mmCIF file of C-alpha atoms and ligand atoms in Angstrom:
data_model
loop_
_atom_site.group_PDB
_atom_site.id
_atom_site.type_symbol
_atom_site.label_atom_id
_atom_site.label_comp_id
_atom_site.label_asym_id
_atom_site.label_seq_id
_atom_site.Cartn_x
_atom_site.Cartn_y
_atom_site.Cartn_z
ATOM 1 C CA UNK V 1 14.741 99.412 16.623
ATOM 2 C CA UNK V 2 15.595 100.353 13.071
ATOM 3 C CA UNK V 3 12.095 101.842 12.752
ATOM 4 C CA UNK V 4 12.648 103.699 16.010
ATOM 5 C CA UNK V 5 15.910 105.240 14.803
ATOM 6 C CA UNK V 6 14.235 106.106 11.487
ATOM 7 C CA UNK V 7 11.309 107.730 13.304
ATOM 8 C CA UNK V 8 13.727 109.942 15.214
ATOM 9 C CA UNK V 9 15.352 110.932 11.925
ATOM 10 C CA UNK V 10 11.946 111.857 10.451
ATOM 11 C CA UNK V 11 11.047 113.823 13.565
ATOM 12 C CA UNK V 12 14.212 115.899 13.347
ATOM 13 C CA UNK V 13 13.676 116.634 9.671
ATOM 14 C CA UNK V 14 10.106 117.709 10.411
ATOM 15 C CA UNK V 15 11.280 119.938 13.254
ATOM 16 C CA UNK V 16 13.544 121.684 10.775
ATOM 17 C CA UNK V 17 10.462 122.474 8.696
ATOM 18 C CA UNK V 18 10.618 119.789 5.988
ATOM 19 C CA UNK V 19 8.592 116.692 5.145
ATOM 20 C CA UNK V 20 9.942 113.177 5.577
ATOM 21 C CA UNK V 21 8.267 109.773 5.163
ATOM 22 C CA UNK V 22 9.102 106.088 4.943
ATOM 23 C CA UNK V 23 9.188 104.799 1.368
ATOM 24 C CA UNK V 24 9.984 101.785 -0.764
ATOM 25 C CA UNK V 25 10.557 98.197 0.321
ATOM 26 C CA UNK V 26 10.128 98.830 4.027
ATOM 27 C CA UNK V 27 6.586 100.183 3.566
ATOM 28 C CA UNK V 28 5.732 97.338 1.173
ATOM 29 C CA UNK V 29 7.016 94.698 3.563
ATOM 30 C CA UNK V 30 5.267 96.365 6.498
ATOM 31 C CA UNK V 31 1.934 96.133 4.644
ATOM 32 C CA UNK V 32 2.637 92.536 3.642
ATOM 33 C CA UNK V 33 3.620 91.784 7.226
ATOM 34 C CA UNK V 34 7.140 90.549 6.641
ATOM 35 C CA UNK V 35 10.451 91.841 7.999
ATOM 36 C CA UNK V 36 12.651 94.101 5.863
ATOM 37 C CA UNK V 37 16.326 94.750 6.411
ATOM 38 C CA UNK V 38 16.466 98.435 5.513
ATOM 39 C CA UNK V 39 14.225 101.405 6.081
ATOM 40 C CA UNK V 40 14.423 104.188 3.518
ATOM 41 C CA UNK V 41 13.292 107.744 4.110
ATOM 42 C CA UNK V 42 12.301 110.254 1.445
ATOM 43 C CA UNK V 43 12.273 113.945 2.193
ATOM 44 C CA UNK V 44 11.480 117.363 0.759
ATOM 45 C CA UNK V 45 14.801 118.626 2.175
ATOM 46 C CA UNK V 46 17.768 118.899 -0.157
ATOM 47 C CA UNK V 47 20.907 116.856 0.599
ATOM 48 C CA UNK V 48 22.661 119.999 1.835
ATOM 49 C CA UNK V 49 19.711 120.706 4.141
ATOM 50 C CA UNK V 50 19.837 117.158 5.546
ATOM 51 C CA UNK V 51 23.558 117.524 6.170
ATOM 52 C CA UNK V 52 22.889 120.732 8.067
ATOM 53 C CA UNK V 53 20.316 119.013 10.314
ATOM 54 C CA UNK V 54 22.434 116.013 11.329
ATOM 55 C CA UNK V 55 25.942 116.137 12.700
ATOM 56 C CA UNK V 56 26.999 112.760 11.344
ATOM 57 C CA UNK V 57 26.250 111.949 7.708
ATOM 58 C CA UNK V 58 27.944 110.196 4.818
ATOM 59 C CA UNK V 59 27.462 111.078 1.162
ATOM 60 C CA UNK V 60 26.627 107.733 -0.371
ATOM 61 C CA UNK V 61 24.980 108.908 -3.544
ATOM 62 C CA UNK V 62 24.588 112.597 -3.311
ATOM 63 C CA UNK V 63 24.108 113.008 -7.063
ATOM 64 C CA UNK V 64 20.916 110.926 -6.645
ATOM 65 C CA UNK V 65 20.046 112.825 -3.491
ATOM 66 C CA UNK V 66 20.961 110.118 -0.984
ATOM 67 C CA UNK V 67 22.639 110.885 2.319
ATOM 68 C CA UNK V 68 23.320 108.318 5.017
ATOM 69 C CA UNK V 69 22.402 109.631 8.469
ATOM 70 C CA UNK V 70 24.408 108.014 11.255
ATOM 71 C CA UNK V 71 23.742 109.917 14.415
ATOM 72 C CA UNK V 72 20.493 108.260 15.432
ATOM 73 C CA UNK V 73 22.150 104.959 16.211
ATOM 74 C CA UNK V 74 21.710 103.041 12.995
ATOM 75 C CA UNK V 75 22.626 104.169 9.511
ATOM 76 C CA UNK V 76 19.467 105.402 7.763
ATOM 77 C CA UNK V 77 19.296 106.377 4.081
ATOM 78 C CA UNK V 78 17.593 109.684 3.466
ATOM 79 C CA UNK V 79 16.842 110.581 -0.149
ATOM 80 C CA UNK V 80 15.502 113.878 -1.447
ATOM 81 C CA UNK V 81 12.225 113.726 -3.394
ATOM 82 C CA UNK V 82 13.210 113.610 -7.026
ATOM 83 C CA UNK V 83 12.021 112.980 -10.508
ATOM 84 C CA UNK V 84 14.085 111.217 -13.091
ATOM 85 C CA UNK V 85 14.904 113.086 -16.256
ATOM 86 C CA UNK V 86 15.001 111.526 -19.694
ATOM 87 C CA UNK V 87 16.193 107.964 -20.090
ATOM 88 C CA UNK V 88 18.136 107.676 -23.303
ATOM 89 C CA UNK V 89 20.143 104.532 -22.569
ATOM 90 C CA UNK V 90 17.359 102.343 -21.089
ATOM 91 C CA UNK V 91 19.201 102.068 -17.807
ATOM 92 C CA UNK V 92 19.581 105.334 -15.972
ATOM 93 C CA UNK V 93 18.166 108.827 -16.173
ATOM 94 C CA UNK V 94 20.341 111.407 -17.892
ATOM 95 C CA UNK V 95 19.831 113.631 -14.844
ATOM 96 C CA UNK V 96 17.745 113.617 -11.694
ATOM 97 C CA UNK V 97 15.855 116.678 -10.541
ATOM 98 C CA UNK V 98 15.135 117.334 -6.896
ATOM 99 C CA UNK V 99 11.533 118.293 -6.220
ATOM 100 C CA UNK V 100 9.577 119.375 -3.159
ATOM 101 C CA UNK V 101 6.555 117.116 -3.650
ATOM 102 C CA UNK V 102 6.221 113.527 -2.522
ATOM 103 C CA UNK V 103 3.667 112.801 -5.249
ATOM 104 C CA UNK V 104 6.222 113.413 -7.964
ATOM 105 C CA UNK V 105 8.733 111.192 -6.186
ATOM 106 C CA UNK V 106 6.256 108.324 -5.894
ATOM 107 C CA UNK V 107 5.435 108.568 -9.595
ATOM 108 C CA UNK V 108 9.004 107.631 -10.613
ATOM 109 C CA UNK V 109 8.933 104.366 -8.620
ATOM 110 C CA UNK V 110 8.655 101.044 -10.397
ATOM 111 C CA UNK V 111 5.695 99.073 -9.020
ATOM 112 C CA UNK V 112 2.567 100.079 -7.144
ATOM 113 C CA UNK V 113 3.601 98.034 -4.102
ATOM 114 C CA UNK V 114 6.908 99.963 -4.050
ATOM 115 C CA UNK V 115 5.310 103.379 -4.570
ATOM 116 C CA UNK V 116 3.663 103.813 -1.189
ATOM 117 C CA UNK V 117 4.821 106.068 1.615
ATOM 118 C CA UNK V 118 4.117 106.026 5.323
ATOM 119 C CA UNK V 119 4.259 108.903 7.768
ATOM 120 C CA UNK V 120 5.936 108.733 11.154
ATOM 121 C CA UNK V 121 2.549 108.188 12.771
ATOM 122 C CA UNK V 122 1.681 105.305 10.444
ATOM 123 C CA UNK V 123 -0.609 106.955 7.863
ATOM 124 C CA UNK V 124 -0.243 105.289 4.472
ATOM 125 C CA UNK V 125 0.024 107.389 1.316
ATOM 126 C CA UNK V 126 -0.998 105.140 -1.513
ATOM 127 C CA UNK V 127 -1.605 107.027 -4.756
ATOM 128 C CA UNK V 128 -1.405 103.969 -7.031
ATOM 129 C CA UNK V 129 -3.437 101.417 -5.057
ATOM 130 C CA UNK V 130 -0.420 99.485 -3.909
ATOM 131 C CA UNK V 131 -2.340 98.016 -0.978
ATOM 132 C CA UNK V 132 -5.028 96.694 -3.266
ATOM 133 C CA UNK V 133 -2.386 95.116 -5.522
ATOM 134 C CA UNK V 134 -0.674 93.565 -2.507
ATOM 135 C CA UNK V 135 -4.019 92.064 -1.469
ATOM 136 C CA UNK V 136 -4.456 90.719 -4.994
ATOM 137 C CA UNK V 137 -0.831 89.570 -4.971
ATOM 138 C CA UNK V 138 0.022 91.327 -8.215
ATOM 139 C CA UNK V 139 3.029 93.264 -9.415
ATOM 140 C CA UNK V 140 1.853 96.233 -11.441
ATOM 141 C CA UNK V 141 3.943 98.982 -13.022
ATOM 142 C CA UNK V 142 3.274 102.530 -11.888
ATOM 143 C CA UNK V 143 1.789 104.432 -14.827
ATOM 144 C CA UNK V 144 2.262 103.330 -18.429
ATOM 145 C CA UNK V 145 4.004 99.962 -18.214
ATOM 146 C CA UNK V 146 5.752 100.012 -21.595
ATOM 147 C CA UNK V 147 7.037 103.512 -21.025
ATOM 148 C CA UNK V 148 8.385 102.539 -17.625
ATOM 149 C CA UNK V 149 10.286 99.516 -18.981
ATOM 150 C CA UNK V 150 11.517 101.570 -21.943
ATOM 151 C CA UNK V 151 13.009 104.008 -19.453
ATOM 152 C CA UNK V 152 14.774 101.395 -17.383
ATOM 153 C CA UNK V 153 15.006 97.811 -18.583
ATOM 154 C CA UNK V 154 16.231 96.616 -15.173
ATOM 155 C CA UNK V 155 12.649 96.965 -13.950
ATOM 156 C CA UNK V 156 11.758 93.907 -16.043
ATOM 157 C CA UNK V 157 14.137 91.731 -14.033
ATOM 158 C CA UNK V 158 13.029 93.408 -10.815
ATOM 159 C CA UNK V 159 9.457 92.326 -11.599
ATOM 160 C CA UNK V 160 10.678 88.744 -11.950
ATOM 161 C CA UNK V 161 12.705 88.964 -8.741
ATOM 162 C CA UNK V 162 9.752 90.299 -6.734
ATOM 163 C CA UNK V 163 7.513 87.576 -8.118
ATOM 164 C CA UNK V 164 10.057 84.982 -6.921
ATOM 165 C CA UNK V 165 10.393 86.619 -3.508
ATOM 166 C CA UNK V 166 6.712 87.220 -2.846
ATOM 167 C CA UNK V 167 4.988 84.584 -4.949
ATOM 168 C CA UNK V 168 3.006 87.367 -6.676
ATOM 169 C CA UNK V 169 1.933 87.241 -10.306
ATOM 170 C CA UNK V 170 2.725 89.964 -12.802
ATOM 171 C CA UNK V 171 -0.404 91.882 -13.778
ATOM 172 C CA UNK V 172 -1.497 91.324 -17.398
ATOM 173 C CA UNK V 173 -0.666 94.744 -18.888
ATOM 174 C CA UNK V 174 2.663 94.818 -17.071
ATOM 175 C CA UNK V 175 3.380 91.276 -18.258
ATOM 176 C CA UNK V 176 2.660 92.013 -21.899
ATOM 177 C CA UNK V 177 4.800 95.155 -21.716
ATOM 178 C CA UNK V 178 7.726 93.013 -20.551
ATOM 179 C CA UNK V 179 7.044 90.504 -23.324
ATOM 180 C CA UNK V 180 7.135 93.147 -25.993
ATOM 181 C CA UNK V 181 10.298 94.794 -24.652
ATOM 182 C CA UNK V 182 12.182 91.699 -23.475
ATOM 183 C CA UNK V 183 15.088 92.155 -25.889
ATOM 184 C CA UNK V 184 15.911 95.459 -24.206
ATOM 185 C CA UNK V 185 17.277 93.470 -21.280
ATOM 186 C CA UNK V 186 20.556 93.595 -23.222
ATOM 187 C CA UNK V 187 20.931 97.243 -22.154
ATOM 188 C CA UNK V 188 21.149 96.253 -18.499
ATOM 189 C CA UNK V 189 24.619 95.886 -16.984
ATOM 190 C CA UNK V 190 25.393 92.245 -16.238
ATOM 191 C CA UNK V 191 26.345 93.166 -12.672
ATOM 192 C CA UNK V 192 22.779 94.315 -12.101
ATOM 193 C CA UNK V 193 21.388 91.089 -13.515
ATOM 194 C CA UNK V 194 23.801 89.187 -11.309
ATOM 195 C CA UNK V 195 22.518 91.047 -8.246
ATOM 196 C CA UNK V 196 18.883 90.340 -9.133
ATOM 197 C CA UNK V 197 19.621 86.657 -9.790
ATOM 198 C CA UNK V 198 21.286 86.421 -6.375
ATOM 199 C CA UNK V 199 17.942 87.457 -4.917
ATOM 200 C CA UNK V 200 16.038 84.963 -7.056
ATOM 201 C CA UNK V 201 18.274 82.090 -5.892
ATOM 202 C CA UNK V 202 17.550 82.754 -2.227
ATOM 203 C CA UNK V 203 13.898 83.640 -2.769
ATOM 204 C CA UNK V 204 10.955 81.615 -1.510
ATOM 205 C CA UNK V 205 9.737 80.778 -5.020
ATOM 206 C CA UNK V 206 12.772 80.436 -7.293
ATOM 207 C CA UNK V 207 10.885 78.155 -9.707
ATOM 208 C CA UNK V 208 8.283 80.866 -10.142
ATOM 209 C CA UNK V 209 11.049 83.328 -11.020
ATOM 210 C CA UNK V 210 12.408 80.941 -13.654
ATOM 211 C CA UNK V 211 8.904 80.301 -14.981
ATOM 212 C CA UNK V 212 8.382 84.049 -15.310
ATOM 213 C CA UNK V 213 11.678 84.441 -17.174
ATOM 214 C CA UNK V 214 10.368 81.886 -19.672
ATOM 215 C CA UNK V 215 6.877 83.342 -19.823
ATOM 216 C CA UNK V 216 8.113 86.893 -20.435
ATOM 217 C CA UNK V 217 10.671 85.556 -22.975
ATOM 218 C CA UNK V 218 13.393 87.409 -21.090
ATOM 219 C CA UNK V 219 15.060 83.982 -20.993
ATOM 220 C CA UNK V 220 15.651 84.222 -24.757
ATOM 221 C CA UNK V 221 17.954 87.178 -24.201
ATOM 222 C CA UNK V 222 19.921 85.727 -21.295
ATOM 223 C CA UNK V 223 22.551 83.023 -21.481
ATOM 224 C CA UNK V 224 21.629 79.547 -20.299
ATOM 225 C CA UNK V 225 18.568 77.367 -20.346
ATOM 226 C CA UNK V 226 15.684 78.258 -18.112
ATOM 227 C CA UNK V 227 13.297 75.436 -17.374
ATOM 228 C CA UNK V 228 11.042 75.939 -14.389
ATOM 229 C CA UNK V 229 10.696 72.173 -13.845
ATOM 230 C CA UNK V 230 14.425 71.966 -13.025
ATOM 231 C CA UNK V 231 13.926 74.463 -10.212
ATOM 232 C CA UNK V 232 10.777 73.044 -8.646
ATOM 233 C CA UNK V 233 12.631 71.473 -5.706
ATOM 234 C CA UNK V 234 15.512 73.929 -5.510
ATOM 235 C CA UNK V 235 15.757 75.938 -2.275
ATOM 236 C CA UNK V 236 18.706 77.689 -0.681
ATOM 237 C CA UNK V 237 19.772 80.524 1.600
ATOM 238 C CA UNK V 238 23.127 80.910 -0.152
ATOM 239 C CA UNK V 239 23.388 82.615 -3.573
ATOM 240 C CA UNK V 240 26.573 80.610 -4.329
ATOM 241 C CA UNK V 241 24.436 77.485 -4.401
ATOM 242 C CA UNK V 242 22.142 79.101 -6.971
ATOM 243 C CA UNK V 243 25.018 79.909 -9.296
ATOM 244 C CA UNK V 244 26.379 76.377 -8.892
ATOM 245 C CA UNK V 245 23.032 74.852 -9.794
ATOM 246 C CA UNK V 246 22.530 77.225 -12.720
ATOM 247 C CA UNK V 247 25.999 76.209 -13.963
ATOM 248 C CA UNK V 248 25.325 72.480 -13.552
ATOM 249 C CA UNK V 249 22.196 72.928 -15.671
ATOM 250 C CA UNK V 250 24.201 74.665 -18.443
ATOM 251 C CA UNK V 251 27.862 73.733 -18.311
ATOM 252 C CA UNK V 252 29.393 76.402 -20.510
ATOM 253 C CA UNK V 253 32.656 78.102 -19.766
ATOM 254 C CA UNK V 254 31.533 81.532 -21.007
ATOM 255 C CA UNK V 255 28.756 81.474 -18.437
ATOM 256 C CA UNK V 256 30.901 82.908 -15.640
ATOM 257 C CA UNK V 257 32.206 85.927 -17.498
ATOM 258 C CA UNK V 258 28.812 86.540 -19.076
ATOM 259 C CA UNK V 259 27.149 86.791 -15.677
ATOM 260 C CA UNK V 260 30.124 88.595 -14.111
ATOM 261 C CA UNK V 261 30.514 85.873 -11.525
ATOM 262 C CA UNK V 262 33.228 86.278 -8.911
ATOM 263 C CA UNK V 263 36.150 83.892 -8.768
ATOM 264 C CA UNK V 264 34.681 82.394 -5.631
ATOM 265 C CA UNK V 265 31.382 81.693 -7.410
ATOM 266 C CA UNK V 266 33.199 80.204 -10.379
ATOM 267 C CA UNK V 267 35.446 77.910 -8.343
ATOM 268 C CA UNK V 268 32.585 76.749 -6.167
ATOM 269 C CA UNK V 269 30.325 76.071 -9.160
ATOM 270 C CA UNK V 270 33.003 74.125 -11.014
ATOM 271 C CA UNK V 271 33.806 71.981 -8.007
ATOM 272 C CA UNK V 272 30.150 71.294 -7.404
ATOM 273 C CA UNK V 273 29.701 70.307 -11.058
ATOM 274 C CA UNK V 274 32.676 67.953 -10.811
ATOM 275 C CA UNK V 275 31.541 66.403 -7.530
ATOM 276 C CA UNK V 276 28.020 66.079 -8.891
ATOM 277 C CA UNK V 277 29.394 64.255 -11.932
ATOM 278 C CA UNK V 278 31.279 61.805 -9.735
ATOM 279 C CA UNK V 279 28.271 61.169 -7.533
ATOM 280 C CA UNK V 280 26.759 58.869 -10.167
ATOM 281 C CA UNK V 281 29.445 56.243 -9.487
ATOM 282 C CA UNK V 282 29.553 57.093 -5.798
ATOM 283 C CA UNK V 283 32.134 59.197 -3.994
ATOM 284 C CA UNK V 284 35.422 57.600 -2.993
ATOM 285 C CA UNK V 285 37.530 58.465 0.007
ATOM 286 C CA UNK V 286 39.624 60.825 -2.131
ATOM 287 C CA UNK V 287 36.510 62.750 -3.104
ATOM 288 C CA UNK V 288 35.532 63.206 0.531
ATOM 289 C CA UNK V 289 39.063 64.395 1.158
ATOM 290 C CA UNK V 290 39.325 66.637 -1.863
ATOM 291 C CA UNK V 291 36.019 68.553 -1.775
ATOM 292 C CA UNK V 292 34.858 70.977 0.907
ATOM 293 C CA UNK V 293 31.817 69.830 2.784
ATOM 294 C CA UNK V 294 29.704 72.640 1.284
ATOM 295 C CA UNK V 295 30.650 71.474 -2.193
ATOM 296 C CA UNK V 296 29.601 67.920 -1.310
ATOM 297 C CA UNK V 297 26.328 69.034 0.269
ATOM 298 C CA UNK V 298 25.489 71.179 -2.744
ATOM 299 C CA UNK V 299 26.333 68.404 -5.232
ATOM 300 C CA UNK V 300 24.180 66.036 -3.176
ATOM 301 C CA UNK V 301 21.278 68.507 -3.042
ATOM 302 C CA UNK V 302 21.505 69.049 -6.778
ATOM 303 C CA UNK V 303 21.152 65.324 -7.351
ATOM 304 C CA UNK V 304 18.043 65.390 -5.178
ATOM 305 C CA UNK V 305 16.590 68.445 -6.914
ATOM 306 C CA UNK V 306 17.074 66.614 -10.201
ATOM 307 C CA UNK V 307 15.526 63.491 -8.720
ATOM 308 C CA UNK V 308 18.615 61.400 -9.326
ATOM 309 C CA UNK V 309 18.878 58.287 -7.181
ATOM 310 C CA UNK V 310 21.422 58.495 -4.363
ATOM 311 C CA UNK V 311 22.285 55.412 -2.321
ATOM 312 C CA UNK V 312 23.156 57.135 0.934
ATOM 313 C CA UNK V 313 21.778 59.755 3.280
ATOM 314 C CA UNK V 314 22.900 63.388 3.387
ATOM 315 C CA UNK V 315 24.091 62.972 6.983
ATOM 316 C CA UNK V 316 26.622 60.455 5.793
ATOM 317 C CA UNK V 317 28.610 63.253 4.140
ATOM 318 C CA UNK V 318 29.521 64.708 7.493
ATOM 319 C CA UNK V 319 30.328 61.289 8.937
ATOM 320 C CA UNK V 320 32.579 60.358 6.036
ATOM 321 C CA UNK V 321 34.364 63.716 6.291
ATOM 322 C CA UNK V 322 34.860 63.311 10.035
ATOM 323 C CA UNK V 323 36.227 59.802 9.621
ATOM 324 C CA UNK V 324 39.078 60.935 7.372
ATOM 325 C CA UNK V 325 42.428 60.402 9.140
ATOM 326 C CA UNK V 326 43.665 63.752 7.800
ATOM 327 C CA UNK V 327 41.801 66.752 6.417
ATOM 328 C CA UNK V 328 44.484 68.420 4.278
ATOM 329 C CA UNK V 329 47.591 67.375 2.347
ATOM 330 C CA UNK V 330 49.687 69.447 4.736
ATOM 331 C CA UNK V 331 48.706 67.077 7.523
ATOM 332 C CA UNK V 332 50.419 64.136 5.845
ATOM 333 C CA UNK V 333 53.261 63.117 8.194
ATOM 334 C CA UNK V 334 55.817 62.958 5.390
ATOM 335 C CA UNK V 335 57.040 65.305 2.700
ATOM 336 C CA UNK V 336 58.808 64.950 -0.627
ATOM 337 C CA UNK V 337 62.256 65.175 0.944
ATOM 338 C CA UNK V 338 61.515 62.160 3.179
ATOM 339 C CA UNK V 339 60.578 60.057 0.193
ATOM 340 C CA UNK V 340 63.667 61.203 -1.752
ATOM 341 C CA UNK V 341 65.812 60.180 1.177
ATOM 342 C CA UNK V 342 64.171 56.759 1.484
ATOM 343 C CA UNK V 343 64.309 56.047 -2.250
ATOM 344 C CA UNK V 344 67.774 57.497 -2.671
ATOM 345 C CA UNK V 345 66.693 58.825 -6.029
ATOM 346 C CA UNK V 346 66.511 62.282 -7.477
ATOM 347 C CA UNK V 347 63.091 63.957 -7.550
ATOM 348 C CA UNK V 348 60.952 63.489 -10.641
ATOM 349 C CA UNK V 349 57.465 62.523 -11.701
ATOM 350 C CA UNK V 350 57.751 59.352 -9.605
ATOM 351 C CA UNK V 351 57.827 61.509 -6.454
ATOM 352 C CA UNK V 352 54.398 63.013 -6.986
ATOM 353 C CA UNK V 353 53.039 59.517 -7.603
ATOM 354 C CA UNK V 354 54.679 58.175 -4.456
ATOM 355 C CA UNK V 355 53.225 60.986 -2.343
ATOM 356 C CA UNK V 356 49.784 60.461 -3.858
ATOM 357 C CA UNK V 357 50.071 56.749 -3.084
ATOM 358 C CA UNK V 358 51.081 57.534 0.492
ATOM 359 C CA UNK V 359 48.131 59.899 0.865
ATOM 360 C CA UNK V 360 45.742 57.276 -0.446
ATOM 361 C CA UNK V 361 47.252 54.627 1.844
ATOM 362 C CA UNK V 362 46.704 56.927 4.831
ATOM 363 C CA UNK V 363 43.178 57.892 3.774
ATOM 364 C CA UNK V 364 42.190 54.267 3.221
ATOM 365 C CA UNK V 365 43.763 53.388 6.582
ATOM 366 C CA UNK V 366 46.245 50.922 5.140
ATOM 367 C CA UNK V 367 48.866 52.763 7.107
ATOM 368 C CA UNK V 368 48.797 55.239 9.955
ATOM 369 C CA UNK V 369 49.733 58.847 9.370
ATOM 370 C CA UNK V 370 53.057 58.395 11.138
ATOM 371 C CA UNK V 371 56.487 58.968 9.695
ATOM 372 C CA UNK V 372 58.046 55.682 10.868
ATOM 373 C CA UNK V 373 55.102 53.620 9.727
ATOM 374 C CA UNK V 374 55.004 55.389 6.397
ATOM 375 C CA UNK V 375 58.688 54.630 5.957
ATOM 376 C CA UNK V 376 58.028 50.944 6.524
ATOM 377 C CA UNK V 377 55.049 51.069 4.197
ATOM 378 C CA UNK V 378 57.254 52.695 1.573
ATOM 379 C CA UNK V 379 59.978 50.067 1.768
ATOM 380 C CA UNK V 380 57.826 46.981 2.267
ATOM 381 C CA UNK V 381 54.759 47.685 0.200
ATOM 382 C CA UNK V 382 55.070 50.626 -2.117
ATOM 383 C CA UNK V 383 58.610 50.238 -3.429
ATOM 384 C CA UNK V 384 58.016 46.493 -3.438
HETATM 385 P P1 ATP H 1 14.456 95.181 -1.137
HETATM 386 O O1 ATP H 1 13.564 94.845 -0.017
HETATM 387 O O2 ATP H 1 14.939 93.985 -1.863
HETATM 388 O O3 ATP H 1 15.556 96.154 -0.809
HETATM 389 P P2 ATP H 1 13.226 97.442 -2.382
HETATM 390 O O4 ATP H 1 11.841 97.595 -2.930
HETATM 391 O O5 ATP H 1 13.560 98.211 -1.147
HETATM 392 O O6 ATP H 1 13.485 95.894 -2.183
HETATM 393 P P3 ATP H 1 15.447 98.773 -3.574
HETATM 394 O O7 ATP H 1 16.261 98.365 -4.754
HETATM 395 O O8 ATP H 1 16.071 98.840 -2.241
HETATM 396 O O9 ATP H 1 14.198 97.803 -3.551
HETATM 397 O O10 ATP H 1 14.792 100.180 -3.961
HETATM 398 C C1 ATP H 1 14.069 100.964 -3.051
HETATM 399 C C2 ATP H 1 12.882 101.621 -3.748
HETATM 400 O O11 ATP H 1 13.337 102.452 -4.798
HETATM 401 C C3 ATP H 1 11.927 100.636 -4.419
HETATM 402 O O12 ATP H 1 10.961 100.148 -3.506
HETATM 403 C C4 ATP H 1 11.331 101.497 -5.498
HETATM 404 O O13 ATP H 1 10.332 102.348 -4.988
HETATM 405 C C5 ATP H 1 12.493 102.357 -5.935
HETATM 406 N N1 ATP H 1 13.266 101.765 -7.038
HETATM 407 C C6 ATP H 1 14.374 101.002 -6.949
HETATM 408 N N2 ATP H 1 14.855 100.656 -8.151
HETATM 409 C C7 ATP H 1 14.037 101.237 -9.047
HETATM 410 C C8 ATP H 1 13.995 101.279 -10.469
HETATM 411 N N3 ATP H 1 14.908 100.638 -11.207
HETATM 412 N N4 ATP H 1 13.011 101.989 -11.048
HETATM 413 C C9 ATP H 1 12.089 102.653 -10.303
HETATM 414 N N5 ATP H 1 12.062 102.657 -8.982
HETATM 415 C C10 ATP H 1 13.019 101.952 -8.337
HETATM 416 MG MG1 MG H 2 15.543 98.229 -0.217
#
């Protein structure tokens, strides 16, 4: 249905006297025969001309020529044919120039498999033999590989990411260009590297991505250790899990700021590392209480990926969680003021200890989570 909406967009642009075609990842994935989440359209019409054709549009990146068209049902990105000007900072062109020819637009694209276009009726425009490269399962730079990576160093990490997603190899000339320019990866914003790594974590062949980072020597210019063998068994659908595993493999505090990780990623990774550490001696009831189930699952999976012996099954995590008499500290039937009243003492460090002891007594089922019973437990057992 996304293709249908996009076809209607192309038709309207053509009716207004311009060219429009499918480009980029959607064409690549169509040829490979796998689903793609977004369909991009390239056109000879200028952004202002696109805005005149459609009643509902949003400027999402008009300086790059991209307009989001809304009025065909689904949001569709329409980008004017363009060439990129000079690249002086190895990351973005100094200026983009809108052009009227598709050929020029395809020439600026990174890899042959990403430089194909498809007309509304399904004709493929393939000036760089992208289909042949897809059949050979190779990632090949469009044009002069070194020049292309000189222009934009992000393309080096994109090559790695695509090889992890598709299981393709990097063609020899393209590979040696990356090897010789690997240190230029330092010019790429860490946020962009973060975004590409997210895609590697959830890819089909993450170990291949890591192996390629080593092989290209890009790994030498990125923080952390990259050892493909560590990633052989790793598989996830959640990028958070990838960051947690990467952190467990290189526990270094500076890691999170270096890779511009979010607070959520940092907290999750640290908890997973902690829970993973405790797994060696076996988790206690307090661990099941303290850690979220996703943290426990991830720590467990990490132990398996690292081929560490675990004495229980993964399903047991859920059972142990479900068996807990309470799930949060707030659910404890007593509070600090109850204990102060029973002890007839002023608050102090003893209070925190007493509450922790009560929590443990409830969790280990020595006493029910009931105020009266906890009072008895406090007088008879805890206070002595
Ligand atoms: P995905 O399926 O992950 O979205 P994609 O190939 O669509 O992959 P995008 O980042 O969405 O990747 O980019 C769309 C298209 O724009 C690419 O297929 C490619 O033709 C071009 N492109 C994107 N980034 C670059 C770049 N850094 N250098 C050259 N061309 C690029
Ligand atoms: Mg895309």
